mmCIF file of N, CA and C in Angstrom:
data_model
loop_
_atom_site.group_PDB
_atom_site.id
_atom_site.type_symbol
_atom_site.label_atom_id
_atom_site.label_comp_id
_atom_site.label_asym_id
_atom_site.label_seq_id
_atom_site.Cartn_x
_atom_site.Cartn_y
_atom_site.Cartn_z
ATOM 1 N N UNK X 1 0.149 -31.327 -49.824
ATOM 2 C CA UNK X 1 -0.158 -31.958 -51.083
ATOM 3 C C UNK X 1 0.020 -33.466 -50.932
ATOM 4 N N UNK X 2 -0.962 -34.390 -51.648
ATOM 5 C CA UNK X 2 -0.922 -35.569 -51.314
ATOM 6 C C UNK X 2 -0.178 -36.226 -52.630
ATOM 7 N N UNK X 3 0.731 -37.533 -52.649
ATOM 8 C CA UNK X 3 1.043 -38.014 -54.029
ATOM 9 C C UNK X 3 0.069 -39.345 -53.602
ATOM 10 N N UNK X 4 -0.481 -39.380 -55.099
ATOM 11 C CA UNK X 4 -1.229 -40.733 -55.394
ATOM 12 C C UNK X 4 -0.607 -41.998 -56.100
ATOM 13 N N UNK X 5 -0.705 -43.440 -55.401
ATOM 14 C CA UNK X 5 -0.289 -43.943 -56.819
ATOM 15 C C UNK X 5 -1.201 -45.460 -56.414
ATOM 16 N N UNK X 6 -1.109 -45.801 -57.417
ATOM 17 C CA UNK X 6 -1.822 -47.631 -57.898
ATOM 18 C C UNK X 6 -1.460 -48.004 -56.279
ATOM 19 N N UNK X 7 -1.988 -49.225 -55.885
ATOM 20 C CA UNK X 7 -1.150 -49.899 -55.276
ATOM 21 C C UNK X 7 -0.577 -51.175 -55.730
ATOM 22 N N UNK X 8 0.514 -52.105 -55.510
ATOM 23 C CA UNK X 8 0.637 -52.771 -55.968
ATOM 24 C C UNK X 8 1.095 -54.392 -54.544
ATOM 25 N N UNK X 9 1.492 -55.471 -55.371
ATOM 26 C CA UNK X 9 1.302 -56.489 -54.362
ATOM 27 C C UNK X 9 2.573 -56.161 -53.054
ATOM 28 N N UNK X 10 3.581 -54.890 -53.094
ATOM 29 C CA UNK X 10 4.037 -54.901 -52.156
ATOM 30 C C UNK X 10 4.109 -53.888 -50.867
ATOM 31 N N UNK X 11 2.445 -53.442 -51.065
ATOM 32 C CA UNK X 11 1.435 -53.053 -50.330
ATOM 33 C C UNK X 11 0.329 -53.519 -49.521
ATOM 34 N N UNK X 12 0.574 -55.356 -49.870
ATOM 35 C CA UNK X 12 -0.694 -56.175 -49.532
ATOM 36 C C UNK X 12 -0.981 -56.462 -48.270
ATOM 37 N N UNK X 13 0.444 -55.974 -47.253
ATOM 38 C CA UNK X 13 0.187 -56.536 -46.067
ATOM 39 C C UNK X 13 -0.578 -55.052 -45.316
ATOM 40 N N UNK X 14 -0.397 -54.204 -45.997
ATOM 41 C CA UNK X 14 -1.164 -52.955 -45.494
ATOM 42 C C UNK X 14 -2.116 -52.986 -45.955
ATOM 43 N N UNK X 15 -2.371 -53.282 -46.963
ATOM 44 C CA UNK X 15 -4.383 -53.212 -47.175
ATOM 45 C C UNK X 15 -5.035 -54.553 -46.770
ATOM 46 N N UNK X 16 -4.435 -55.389 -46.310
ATOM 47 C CA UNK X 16 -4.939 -56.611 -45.504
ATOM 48 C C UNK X 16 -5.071 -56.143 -43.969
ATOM 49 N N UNK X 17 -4.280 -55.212 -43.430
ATOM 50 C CA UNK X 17 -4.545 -54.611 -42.213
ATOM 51 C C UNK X 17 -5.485 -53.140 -41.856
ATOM 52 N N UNK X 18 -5.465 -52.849 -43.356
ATOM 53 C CA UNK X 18 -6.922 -52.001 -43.679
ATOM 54 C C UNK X 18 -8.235 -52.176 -43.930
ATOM 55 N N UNK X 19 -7.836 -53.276 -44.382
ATOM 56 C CA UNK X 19 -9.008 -54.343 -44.549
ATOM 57 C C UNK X 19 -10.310 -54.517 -43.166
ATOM 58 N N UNK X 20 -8.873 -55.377 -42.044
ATOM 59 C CA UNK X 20 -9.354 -55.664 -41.293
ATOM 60 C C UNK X 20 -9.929 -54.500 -40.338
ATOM 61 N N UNK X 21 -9.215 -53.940 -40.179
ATOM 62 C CA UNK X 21 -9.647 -52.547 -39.181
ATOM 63 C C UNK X 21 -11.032 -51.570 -39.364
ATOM 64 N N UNK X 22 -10.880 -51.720 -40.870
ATOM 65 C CA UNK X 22 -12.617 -51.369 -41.620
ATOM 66 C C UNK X 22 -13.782 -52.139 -40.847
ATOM 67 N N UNK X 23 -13.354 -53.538 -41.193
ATOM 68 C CA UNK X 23 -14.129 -54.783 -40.365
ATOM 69 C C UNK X 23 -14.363 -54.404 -38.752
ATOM 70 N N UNK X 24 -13.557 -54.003 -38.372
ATOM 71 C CA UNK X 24 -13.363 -53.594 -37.179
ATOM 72 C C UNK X 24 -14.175 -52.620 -36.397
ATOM 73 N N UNK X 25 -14.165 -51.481 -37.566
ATOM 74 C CA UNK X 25 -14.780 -50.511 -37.382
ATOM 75 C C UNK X 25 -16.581 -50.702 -37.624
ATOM 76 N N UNK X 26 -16.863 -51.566 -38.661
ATOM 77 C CA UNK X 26 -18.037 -51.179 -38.926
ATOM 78 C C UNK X 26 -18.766 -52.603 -37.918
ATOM 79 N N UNK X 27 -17.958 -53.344 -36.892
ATOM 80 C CA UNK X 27 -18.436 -53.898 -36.414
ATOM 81 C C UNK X 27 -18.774 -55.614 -36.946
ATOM 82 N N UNK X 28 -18.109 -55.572 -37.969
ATOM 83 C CA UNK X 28 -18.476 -56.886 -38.545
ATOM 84 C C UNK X 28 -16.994 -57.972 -37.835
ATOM 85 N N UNK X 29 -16.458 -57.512 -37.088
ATOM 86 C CA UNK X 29 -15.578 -58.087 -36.442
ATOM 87 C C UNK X 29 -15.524 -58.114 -34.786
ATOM 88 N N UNK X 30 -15.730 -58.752 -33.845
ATOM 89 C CA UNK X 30 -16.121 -58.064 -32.681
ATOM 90 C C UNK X 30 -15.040 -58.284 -31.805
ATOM 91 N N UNK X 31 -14.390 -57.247 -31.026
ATOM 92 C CA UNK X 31 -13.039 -57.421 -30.302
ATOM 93 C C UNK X 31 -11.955 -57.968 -30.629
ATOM 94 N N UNK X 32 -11.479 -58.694 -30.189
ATOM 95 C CA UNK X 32 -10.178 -59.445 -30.546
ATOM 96 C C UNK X 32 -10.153 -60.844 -30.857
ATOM 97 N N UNK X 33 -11.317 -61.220 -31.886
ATOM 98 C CA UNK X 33 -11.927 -62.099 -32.947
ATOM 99 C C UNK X 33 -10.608 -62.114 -33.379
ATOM 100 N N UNK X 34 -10.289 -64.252 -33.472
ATOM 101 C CA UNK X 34 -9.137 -65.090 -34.563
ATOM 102 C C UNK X 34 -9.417 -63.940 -35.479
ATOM 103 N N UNK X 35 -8.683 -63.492 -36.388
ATOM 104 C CA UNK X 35 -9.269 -62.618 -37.865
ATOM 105 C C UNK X 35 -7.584 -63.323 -38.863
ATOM 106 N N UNK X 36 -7.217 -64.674 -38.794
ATOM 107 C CA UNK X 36 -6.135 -65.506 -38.745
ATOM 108 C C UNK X 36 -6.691 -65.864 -40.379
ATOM 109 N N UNK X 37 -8.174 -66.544 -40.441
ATOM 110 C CA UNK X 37 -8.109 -67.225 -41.406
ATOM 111 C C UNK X 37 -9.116 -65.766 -42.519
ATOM 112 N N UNK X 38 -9.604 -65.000 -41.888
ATOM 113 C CA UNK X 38 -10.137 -63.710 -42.969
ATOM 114 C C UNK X 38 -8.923 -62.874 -43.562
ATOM 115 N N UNK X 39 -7.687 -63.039 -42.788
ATOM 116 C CA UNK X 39 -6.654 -62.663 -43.451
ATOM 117 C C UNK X 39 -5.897 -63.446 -44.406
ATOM 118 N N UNK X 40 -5.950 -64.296 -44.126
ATOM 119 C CA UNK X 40 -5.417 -65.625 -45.214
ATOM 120 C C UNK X 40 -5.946 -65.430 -46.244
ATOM 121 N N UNK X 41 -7.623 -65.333 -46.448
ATOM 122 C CA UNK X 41 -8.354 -65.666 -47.555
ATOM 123 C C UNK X 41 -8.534 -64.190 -48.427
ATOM 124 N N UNK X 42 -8.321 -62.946 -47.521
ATOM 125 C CA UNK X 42 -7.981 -61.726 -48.255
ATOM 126 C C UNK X 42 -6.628 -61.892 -49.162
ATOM 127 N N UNK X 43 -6.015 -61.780 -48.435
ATOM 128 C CA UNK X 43 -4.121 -62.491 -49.185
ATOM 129 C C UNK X 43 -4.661 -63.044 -50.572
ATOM 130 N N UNK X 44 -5.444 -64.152 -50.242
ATOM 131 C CA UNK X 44 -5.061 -65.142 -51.590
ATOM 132 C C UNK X 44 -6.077 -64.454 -52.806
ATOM 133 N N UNK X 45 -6.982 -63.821 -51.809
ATOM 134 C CA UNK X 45 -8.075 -62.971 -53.094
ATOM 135 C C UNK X 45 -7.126 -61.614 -53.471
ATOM 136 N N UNK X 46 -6.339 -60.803 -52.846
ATOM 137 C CA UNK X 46 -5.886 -59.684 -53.487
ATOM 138 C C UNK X 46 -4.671 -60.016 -54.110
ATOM 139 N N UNK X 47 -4.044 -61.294 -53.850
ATOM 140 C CA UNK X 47 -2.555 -61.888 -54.818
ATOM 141 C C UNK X 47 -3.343 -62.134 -56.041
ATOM 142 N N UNK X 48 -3.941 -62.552 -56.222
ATOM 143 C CA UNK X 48 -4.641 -63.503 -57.703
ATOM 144 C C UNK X 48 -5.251 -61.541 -58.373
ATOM 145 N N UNK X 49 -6.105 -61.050 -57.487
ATOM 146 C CA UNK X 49 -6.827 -60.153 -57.928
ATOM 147 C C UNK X 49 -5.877 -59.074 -58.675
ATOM 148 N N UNK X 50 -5.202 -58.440 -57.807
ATOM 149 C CA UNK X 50 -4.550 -57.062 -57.918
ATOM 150 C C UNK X 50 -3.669 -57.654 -59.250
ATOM 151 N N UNK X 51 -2.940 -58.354 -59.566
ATOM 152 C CA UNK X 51 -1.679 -58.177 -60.770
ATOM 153 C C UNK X 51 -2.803 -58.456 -62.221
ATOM 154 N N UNK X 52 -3.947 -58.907 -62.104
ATOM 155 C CA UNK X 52 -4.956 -58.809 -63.103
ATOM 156 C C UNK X 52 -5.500 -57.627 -63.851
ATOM 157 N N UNK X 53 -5.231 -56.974 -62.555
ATOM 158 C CA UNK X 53 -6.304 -55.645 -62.455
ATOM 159 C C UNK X 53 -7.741 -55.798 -62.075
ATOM 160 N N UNK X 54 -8.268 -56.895 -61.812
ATOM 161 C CA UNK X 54 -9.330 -56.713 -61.132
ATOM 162 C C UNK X 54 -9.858 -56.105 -59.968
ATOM 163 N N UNK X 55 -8.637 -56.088 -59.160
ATOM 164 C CA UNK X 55 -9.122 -55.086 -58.072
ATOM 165 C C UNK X 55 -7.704 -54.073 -57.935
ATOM 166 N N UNK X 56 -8.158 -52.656 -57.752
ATOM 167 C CA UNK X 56 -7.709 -51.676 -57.908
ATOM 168 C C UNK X 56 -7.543 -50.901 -56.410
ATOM 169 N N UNK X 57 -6.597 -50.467 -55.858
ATOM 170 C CA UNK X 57 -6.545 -50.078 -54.251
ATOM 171 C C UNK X 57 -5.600 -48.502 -54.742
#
């Protein structure tokens, strides 16, 4: 049985590393690509986003 819940901002460094690995996967990232400043700019979009509720994880 799985438990579900919201996520919230002290989850961000895991969906910033889910993020990237997606990227990873679907190729929009290639090998061991800086991914230094796409993580930065995720951070500052899911800090502002998530306590709004605009984005939901």
């Amino acid at each position: 049985m799985f438990n579900l819940r919201q996520a919230n901002l002290q989850d961000l460094e895991a969906l910033i590393g889910l993020r990237l690995e997606l990227l990873r996967e679907a190729g929009d990232i290639k090998g061991d690509s800086d991914t230094t400043n796409l993580a930065e700019a995720t951070r500052k979009y899911l800090g502002e986003k998530m306590p709004s509720g605009e984005f939901l994880a």
